[in-house]
Tab-separated table of C-alpha atoms in Angstrom:
chain	number	residue	atom	x	y	z
A	1	VAL	CA	-41.096	-70.605	-106.808
A	2	GLU	CA	-41.542	-74.239	-105.767
A	3	ASP	CA	-44.348	-73.934	-103.236
A	4	GLY	CA	-46.541	-71.502	-101.364
A	5	GLU	CA	-48.836	-68.760	-102.553
A	6	PHE	CA	-46.686	-67.961	-105.602
A	7	LYS	CA	-45.991	-71.528	-106.703
A	8	GLY	CA	-44.886	-71.685	-110.320
A	9	ALA	CA	-44.071	-67.967	-110.588
A	10	LYS	CA	-40.683	-66.689	-111.725
A	11	ILE	CA	-38.265	-65.228	-109.184
A	12	PHE	CA	-35.310	-62.971	-109.926
A	13	ASP	CA	-33.091	-61.435	-107.231
A	14	GLY	CA	-35.798	-61.920	-104.621
A	15	VAL	CA	-38.567	-60.407	-106.780
A	16	ILE	CA	-41.430	-62.747	-107.654
A	17	MET	CA	-42.946	-62.041	-111.076
A	18	ASP	CA	-45.955	-63.232	-113.016
A	19	ARG	CA	-46.018	-64.347	-116.641
A	20	ASN	CA	-46.006	-60.683	-117.749
A	21	SER	CA	-42.824	-59.987	-115.717
A	22	ARG	CA	-44.654	-57.755	-113.253
A	23	ALA	CA	-43.664	-57.848	-109.583
A	24	ILE	CA	-46.327	-59.649	-107.555
A	25	GLY	CA	-44.305	-60.474	-104.449
A	26	LEU	CA	-40.975	-60.330	-102.652
A	27	ARG	CA	-38.932	-63.032	-100.947
A	28	ILE	CA	-37.582	-61.808	-97.605
A	29	LEU	CA	-34.569	-63.465	-95.977
A	30	GLY	CA	-34.781	-63.475	-92.189
A	31	GLU	CA	-32.029	-63.531	-89.578
A	32	GLY	CA	-32.032	-67.321	-89.354
A	33	ASN	CA	-31.941	-67.738	-93.146
A	34	ASP	CA	-35.702	-68.273	-93.070
A	35	LEU	CA	-37.450	-67.373	-96.312
A	36	GLN	CA	-40.798	-65.616	-96.354
A	37	ASP	CA	-42.774	-64.626	-99.435
A	38	ILE	CA	-44.605	-61.304	-99.087
A	39	SER	CA	-47.272	-60.015	-101.454
A	40	ALA	CA	-46.403	-56.881	-103.416
A	41	PHE	CA	-49.475	-55.250	-101.887
A	42	ASN	CA	-47.770	-55.296	-98.480
A	43	ALA	CA	-44.289	-54.336	-99.705
A	44	ASP	CA	-42.700	-51.773	-101.962
A	45	LEU	CA	-39.190	-51.591	-103.343
A	46	ALA	CA	-37.532	-48.288	-102.459
A	47	TYR	CA	-36.112	-47.341	-105.839
A	48	GLU	CA	-37.204	-45.463	-108.944
A	49	PRO	CA	-37.842	-47.899	-111.821
A	50	ARG	CA	-37.522	-46.629	-115.369
A	51	TRP	CA	-40.099	-49.101	-116.703
A	52	SER	CA	-43.338	-50.410	-115.228
A	53	ASP	CA	-42.205	-54.034	-115.530
A	54	GLN	CA	-38.746	-53.516	-114.047
A	55	GLY	CA	-38.421	-55.806	-111.047
A	56	ARG	CA	-35.230	-54.560	-109.441
A	57	GLY	CA	-33.414	-51.530	-110.740
A	58	ILE	CA	-30.424	-49.353	-109.929
A	59	PRO	CA	-31.025	-46.045	-108.102
A	60	ARG	CA	-30.322	-42.983	-110.187
A	61	ILE	CA	-27.608	-41.720	-107.875
A	62	ALA	CA	-25.763	-45.050	-108.211
A	63	VAL	CA	-25.259	-44.436	-111.935
A	64	SER	CA	-22.849	-41.584	-111.202
A	65	SER	CA	-21.005	-43.232	-108.291
A	66	LEU	CA	-17.929	-44.173	-110.355
A	67	THR	CA	-17.773	-40.656	-111.794
A	68	TRP	CA	-17.714	-39.137	-108.309
A	69	PHE	CA	-14.908	-41.559	-107.330
A	70	ASP	CA	-12.896	-40.471	-110.388
A	71	LEU	CA	-13.412	-36.804	-109.530
A	72	GLN	CA	-12.211	-37.502	-106.002
A	73	ASP	CA	-9.017	-39.094	-107.389
A	74	ILE	CA	-8.424	-36.110	-109.700
A	75	HIS	CA	-8.879	-33.761	-106.754
A	76	ASP	CA	-6.412	-35.711	-104.590
A	77	PHE	CA	-3.769	-35.938	-107.329
A	78	THR	CA	-4.107	-32.255	-108.225
A	79	LYS	CA	-3.817	-31.265	-104.578
A	80	ALA	CA	-0.667	-33.371	-104.201
A	81	GLY	CA	0.814	-31.738	-107.328
A	82	VAL	CA	0.108	-28.241	-105.999
A	83	LYS	CA	1.780	-29.103	-102.690
A	84	ARG	CA	4.864	-30.439	-104.483
A	85	ALA	CA	5.002	-27.415	-106.793
A	86	SER	CA	4.904	-25.008	-103.858
A	87	ASN	CA	8.082	-26.655	-102.507
A	88	VAL	CA	10.108	-26.423	-105.758
A	89	GLY	CA	11.858	-23.191	-106.769
A	90	ILE	CA	14.397	-23.968	-109.526
A	91	LEU	CA	14.897	-26.885	-111.907
A	92	ILE	CA	18.505	-27.764	-112.825
A	93	LYS	CA	19.137	-29.866	-115.937
A	94	ASN	CA	22.560	-31.539	-116.246
A	95	ALA	CA	24.161	-34.584	-117.846
A	96	GLU	CA	24.398	-36.531	-114.594
A	97	GLY	CA	20.773	-35.995	-113.609
A	98	GLU	CA	21.791	-35.554	-109.969
A	99	ALA	CA	23.098	-32.905	-107.609
A	100	THR	CA	26.850	-32.329	-107.281
A	101	ASN	CA	28.736	-32.491	-103.993
A	102	ASP	CA	28.946	-28.704	-103.741
A	103	ALA	CA	25.353	-28.003	-104.742
A	104	ASN	CA	24.862	-25.987	-101.573
A	105	VAL	CA	27.066	-23.220	-102.980
A	106	ILE	CA	24.043	-21.749	-104.762
A	107	THR	CA	22.333	-20.985	-101.488
A	108	ALA	CA	25.367	-20.612	-99.259
A	109	ASP	CA	27.521	-18.237	-101.312
A	110	GLU	CA	26.706	-14.623	-102.041
A	111	ILE	CA	29.350	-13.348	-104.479
A	112	LEU	CA	29.300	-9.620	-105.181
A	113	ASP	CA	32.332	-9.955	-107.447
A	114	ASN	CA	33.492	-12.998	-109.372
A	115	GLY	CA	36.992	-12.575	-107.956
A	116	GLN	CA	35.822	-12.535	-104.308
A	117	GLU	CA	36.271	-15.536	-102.053
A	118	PRO	CA	33.120	-17.267	-100.722
A	119	ILE	CA	31.969	-15.954	-97.363
A	120	ASP	CA	31.824	-19.436	-95.825
A	121	GLY	CA	35.539	-19.994	-96.420
A	122	GLY	CA	34.993	-22.909	-98.790
A	123	SER	CA	36.175	-23.404	-102.325
A	124	LEU	CA	34.418	-21.676	-105.218
A	125	SER	CA	32.805	-24.010	-107.737
A	126	ASP	CA	31.808	-23.307	-111.327
A	127	ARG	CA	28.326	-22.508	-110.174
A	128	LYS	CA	28.216	-18.887	-109.145
A	129	VAL	CA	25.528	-16.554	-107.892
A	130	ALA	CA	25.806	-12.761	-107.988
A	131	VAL	CA	23.251	-10.591	-106.229
A	132	GLU	CA	22.540	-6.999	-107.289
A	133	GLU	CA	20.460	-4.814	-105.007
A	134	LEU	CA	18.312	-2.171	-106.677
A	135	GLY	CA	17.878	1.289	-105.227
A	136	GLN	CA	14.072	1.176	-105.070
A	137	GLY	CA	13.986	-2.304	-103.555
A	138	GLY	CA	14.147	-5.763	-105.060
A	139	GLU	CA	17.040	-7.954	-106.142
A	140	THR	CA	18.475	-9.282	-109.393
A	141	TYR	CA	20.094	-12.735	-109.462
A	142	TYR	CA	22.840	-13.712	-111.944
A	143	LEU	CA	23.421	-17.464	-112.178
A	144	ASN	CA	26.421	-19.057	-113.868
A	145	SER	CA	26.115	-22.753	-114.699
A	146	SER	CA	28.626	-25.178	-116.118
A	147	GLU	CA	28.610	-26.206	-119.764
A	148	GLY	CA	25.653	-28.364	-120.764
A	149	GLU	CA	23.668	-27.362	-117.701
A	150	GLU	CA	20.499	-25.293	-117.544
A	151	MET	CA	18.748	-23.603	-114.637
A	152	VAL	CA	15.103	-22.664	-115.163
A	153	PRO	CA	12.314	-21.652	-112.792
A	154	PHE	CA	9.671	-24.255	-112.103
A	155	HIS	CA	6.299	-23.481	-113.658
A	156	PHE	CA	3.362	-25.604	-112.483
A	157	LYS	CA	0.545	-25.446	-115.029
A	158	ASN	CA	-2.001	-27.667	-113.330
A	159	PRO	CA	-4.904	-27.535	-112.993
A	160	HIS	CA	-4.911	-26.682	-116.672
A	161	PRO	CA	-8.031	-25.072	-118.195
A	162	ASN	CA	-8.558	-28.286	-120.145
A	163	THR	CA	-8.493	-30.198	-116.869
A	164	GLU	CA	-11.010	-27.802	-115.341
A	165	ALA	CA	-13.245	-28.217	-118.403
A	166	PHE	CA	-13.088	-31.998	-118.072
A	167	ILE	CA	-13.963	-31.807	-114.369
A	168	GLU	CA	-16.941	-29.574	-115.172
A	169	ARG	CA	-18.043	-32.005	-117.879
A	170	ALA	CA	-17.835	-34.948	-115.491
A	171	GLN	CA	-19.755	-33.050	-112.807
A	172	ARG	CA	-22.452	-32.076	-115.291
A	173	GLY	CA	-22.964	-35.711	-116.295
A	174	ALA	CA	-22.976	-36.923	-112.697
A	175	ILE	CA	-25.490	-34.319	-111.550
A	176	SER	CA	-27.741	-34.925	-114.558
A	177	SER	CA	-28.175	-38.550	-113.456
A	178	VAL	CA	-30.606	-37.326	-110.779
A	179	GLY	CA	-32.257	-34.767	-113.057
A	180	TRP	CA	-30.366	-31.677	-111.896
A	181	PHE	CA	-28.327	-29.169	-113.886
A	182	ALA	CA	-24.735	-28.133	-113.258
A	183	GLU	CA	-25.763	-24.458	-113.324
A	184	LEU	CA	-27.335	-24.968	-109.889
A	185	LEU	CA	-23.802	-25.149	-108.474
A	186	ASP	CA	-23.102	-21.599	-109.659
A	187	LEU	CA	-26.116	-19.439	-110.530
A	188	LYS	CA	-23.915	-16.477	-111.478
A	189	SER	CA	-23.749	-17.738	-115.059
A	190	THR	CA	-27.542	-17.667	-115.415
A	191	GLY	CA	-30.109	-14.908	-115.362
A	192	ARG	CA	-33.133	-14.518	-113.147
A	193	ALA	CA	-35.628	-16.306	-115.392
A	194	PRO	CA	-33.308	-19.264	-116.200
A	195	SER	CA	-32.578	-19.644	-112.485
A	196	ARG	CA	-36.296	-20.059	-111.793
A	197	ILE	CA	-36.584	-22.684	-114.531
A	198	LEU	CA	-33.598	-24.612	-113.173
A	199	THR	CA	-34.947	-24.605	-109.617
A	200	ASP	CA	-38.403	-25.680	-110.825
A	201	LEU	CA	-36.906	-28.624	-112.708
A	202	ALA	CA	-34.853	-29.571	-109.657
A	203	ASN	CA	-37.962	-29.379	-107.460
A	204	GLN	CA	-39.780	-31.695	-109.859
A	205	THR	CA	-37.089	-34.338	-109.411
A	206	ILE	CA	-37.343	-33.913	-105.625
A	207	TRP	CA	-41.124	-34.272	-105.710
A	208	ALA	CA	-40.831	-37.345	-107.946
A	209	ARG	CA	-38.558	-38.938	-105.370
A	210	GLN	CA	-40.865	-37.935	-102.521
A	211	ARG	CA	-43.803	-39.578	-104.291
A	212	THR	CA	-42.020	-42.918	-104.061
A	213	GLY	CA	-42.121	-42.612	-100.279
A	214	TYR	CA	-45.567	-41.043	-99.912
A	215	ARG	CA	-47.464	-44.329	-99.961
A	216	ARG	CA	-44.950	-45.895	-97.573
A	217	TRP	CA	-45.358	-43.005	-95.126
A	218	LYS	CA	-49.134	-43.193	-95.174
A	219	ARG	CA	-49.327	-46.956	-94.750
A	220	ALA	CA	-46.547	-47.282	-92.169
A	221	VAL	CA	-47.716	-44.413	-89.961
A	222	GLY	CA	-51.370	-45.397	-90.401
A	223	TYR	CA	-50.559	-48.904	-89.234
A	224	ALA	CA	-48.605	-47.528	-86.269
A	225	ILE	CA	-51.552	-45.296	-85.258
A	226	ALA	CA	-54.045	-48.172	-85.512
A	227	LYS	CA	-51.747	-50.494	-83.576
A	228	GLY	CA	-51.121	-47.831	-80.930
A	229	MET	CA	-54.862	-47.231	-80.411
A	230	LYS	CA	-55.462	-50.975	-80.219
A	231	ILE	CA	-52.902	-51.633	-77.469
A	232	GLY	CA	-53.630	-48.376	-75.631
A	233	GLN	CA	-50.412	-46.438	-76.280
A	234	VAL	CA	-52.324	-43.834	-78.322
A	235	PRO	CA	-55.666	-42.331	-77.188
A	236	LYS	CA	-58.460	-44.013	-79.116
A	237	ASN	CA	-60.288	-41.931	-81.707
A	238	ASN	CA	-63.567	-43.484	-82.840
A	239	ASP	CA	-64.347	-40.751	-85.358
A	240	GLY	CA	-63.967	-42.907	-88.469
A	241	PHE	CA	-60.990	-41.863	-90.587
A	242	ASP	CA	-60.165	-38.797	-88.512
A	243	PRO	CA	-56.986	-40.388	-86.999
A	244	TYR	CA	-55.638	-40.899	-90.519
A	245	LEU	CA	-56.433	-37.489	-92.001
A	246	TRP	CA	-52.873	-36.206	-91.952
A	247	GLU	CA	-50.248	-35.329	-94.522
A	248	PRO	CA	-46.511	-35.988	-94.215
A	249	GLY	CA	-44.375	-32.908	-93.699
A	250	LEU	CA	-42.031	-32.079	-96.549
A	251	PRO	CA	-38.910	-29.902	-96.503
A	252	LYS	CA	-38.875	-26.457	-98.020
A	253	PRO	CA	-38.387	-26.584	-101.822
A	254	LEU	CA	-35.614	-24.793	-103.656
A	255	GLN	CA	-36.415	-21.183	-104.412
A	256	VAL	CA	-34.785	-18.147	-106.002
A	257	ASP	CA	-36.774	-15.240	-104.548
A	258	ALA	CA	-38.263	-15.912	-101.119
A	259	GLY	CA	-40.374	-12.743	-101.162
A	260	ASN	CA	-42.113	-13.542	-104.447
A	261	ASP	CA	-42.671	-17.155	-103.407
A	262	ALA	CA	-44.221	-16.068	-100.109
A	263	GLN	CA	-46.555	-13.686	-101.949
A	264	ALA	CA	-47.536	-16.483	-104.349
A	265	ASP	CA	-48.272	-18.759	-101.372
A	266	ARG	CA	-50.576	-16.144	-99.855
A	267	GLU	CA	-52.468	-15.712	-103.120
A	268	SER	CA	-52.769	-19.490	-103.505
A	269	LEU	CA	-54.161	-19.697	-99.985
A	270	LYS	CA	-56.757	-17.029	-100.786
A	271	LEU	CA	-57.820	-18.916	-103.921
A	272	GLY	CA	-58.005	-22.210	-102.048
A	273	THR	CA	-55.404	-24.011	-104.179
A	274	THR	CA	-53.233	-24.779	-101.140
A	275	THR	CA	-53.733	-25.366	-97.436
A	276	GLU	CA	-52.314	-23.878	-94.279
A	277	ALA	CA	-50.840	-27.252	-93.369
A	278	ILE	CA	-48.751	-27.322	-96.554
A	279	LEU	CA	-47.555	-23.757	-96.002
A	280	ALA	CA	-46.750	-24.548	-92.379
A	281	GLN	CA	-44.659	-27.543	-93.451
A	282	LYS	CA	-42.700	-25.341	-95.851
A	283	ASN	CA	-41.996	-22.912	-93.016
A	284	HIS	CA	-40.298	-25.163	-90.492
A	285	GLY	CA	-43.282	-27.525	-90.071
A	286	LEU	CA	-45.368	-25.720	-87.450
A	287	HIS	CA	-47.981	-27.869	-85.732
A	288	ARG	CA	-51.664	-27.068	-86.300
A	289	ASN	CA	-52.086	-26.228	-82.610
A	290	GLU	CA	-49.231	-23.758	-82.869
A	291	ILE	CA	-50.876	-22.211	-85.937
A	292	LYS	CA	-54.161	-21.836	-84.053
A	293	ARG	CA	-52.354	-20.191	-81.149
A	294	ILE	CA	-50.556	-17.760	-83.468
A	295	ARG	CA	-53.796	-16.911	-85.293
A	296	ALA	CA	-55.663	-16.321	-82.031
A	297	GLN	CA	-52.888	-14.015	-80.847
A	298	GLU	CA	-52.978	-12.117	-84.154
A	299	ILE	CA	-56.751	-11.663	-83.857
A	300	ARG	CA	-56.403	-10.298	-80.325
A	301	ASP	CA	-53.667	-7.918	-81.447
A	302	ASN	CA	-55.766	-6.721	-84.404
A	303	ILE	CA	-58.794	-6.091	-82.175
A	304	ALA	CA	-56.701	-4.097	-79.708
A	305	LEU	CA	-55.159	-2.068	-82.541
A	306	ALA	CA	-58.567	-1.460	-84.154
A	307	LYS	CA	-59.990	-0.193	-80.849
A	308	SER	CA	-57.174	2.305	-80.435
A	309	ILE	CA	-57.578	3.548	-84.037
A	310	ALA	CA	-61.365	3.819	-83.617
A	311	GLU	CA	-60.944	5.915	-80.474
A	312	GLU	CA	-58.493	8.265	-82.180
A	313	SER	CA	-60.211	8.615	-85.564
A	314	GLY	CA	-63.846	8.113	-84.685
A	315	LEU	CA	-64.286	5.418	-87.359
A	316	PRO	CA	-66.470	2.396	-86.623
A	317	LEU	CA	-64.681	-0.617	-85.173
A	318	GLU	CA	-65.710	-2.828	-88.117
A	319	ARG	CA	-64.163	-0.387	-90.594
A	320	CYS	CA	-60.903	-0.306	-88.636
A	321	LEU	CA	-60.745	-4.115	-88.646
A	322	GLU	CA	-61.259	-4.167	-92.417
A	323	LEU	CA	-58.416	-1.710	-92.910
A	324	ILE	CA	-56.056	-3.712	-90.681
A	325	GLU	CA	-56.700	-7.235	-91.999
A	326	GLN	CA	-57.662	-7.730	-95.627
A	327	ARG	CA	-58.894	-11.246	-96.344
A	328	SER	CA	-59.632	-10.801	-100.051
A	329	PRO	CA	-57.262	-10.021	-102.957
A	330	ASN	CA	-59.204	-6.802	-103.726
A	331	PRO	CA	-60.033	-3.979	-101.322
A	332	ILE	CA	-63.495	-4.033	-99.834
A	333	ALA	CA	-65.569	-1.260	-101.359
A	334	GLN	CA	-67.709	0.403	-98.734
A	335	GLN	CA	-70.994	1.735	-99.927
A	336	GLN	CA	-71.336	5.240	-98.668
A	337	GLN	CA	-74.721	5.783	-97.097
A	338	LYS	CA	-76.467	8.797	-98.548
A	339	PRO	CA	-78.299	11.038	-96.126
A	340	ALA	CA	-82.069	10.781	-96.261
A	341	ALA	CA	-83.796	13.380	-98.387
A	342	LYS	CA	-85.363	16.127	-96.365
A	343	GLU	CA	-89.009	16.794	-96.807
A	344	PRO	CA	-89.758	20.158	-98.385
A	345	ALA	CA	-90.837	22.780	-95.941
A	346	LYS	CA	-94.530	23.456	-95.952
């Protein structure tokens, strides 16, 4: 870098580095070919480096791009071969390597006896076809070819099992470039426990990729909120960091058994190891106001149900509420009140 804040620093592919080859800035090219050097504190490359001092790397998915192109070519060529094979019935091998002038006799003439004249009135060639009808259905064809000629049915053997094995091998290598396993494409070959391990490993790669965008989300949206409050487009909130106490919504992770995962989420919520916001984001990203509305409606429904049960059974309202909604992992043990001891009669 010749001048500016990073004068004397090394630059490689737009990444400004210090003497230890660590990224300290980026050179941005504007629309009018104007160059602007930005500090690394205010910018972040959107890729997953393999080393801490890697200035500009290749995304993991790009490593397998050529493999996916090759698989696409194999698919197209195999599909074209299947279409050609479905249009071929019989292969004829002869010395000329081409069809004769009367090649249509095979399909035009039905000869029940070798001494019978062709039904189309033409001349009979050396190539003859006799058809025998069976009593229970079906036909038998007798073909007579000239000397040195062979008629064989066409057998198309592609895709061969070796070809399928190569395609599976290529897919396995391409998918592994992003940290996934080929068994995720077909879980029938795995059991229940291995399926959970595979999905957990896949979720770890997804979370690792989401972490690369977490800081960008927080800083970009935080800046937008501050700018919006400053110019009046967003209602101003003077309660310190309250406008920035939010978490980005994430999509639902891969899972094998939705029922068990939902039960685990409820237990984690009881223990305090997760939050309602995280669970809401996993379930279609419900807004906190919507969650409050749903909870208030559930409370009203529980109170109404407890009142009806109390009227029918004679139990106290508090006991009916405890039986309806259990907020602890273990049942609440009610201490039975013992009747007061009666004084002995005098």
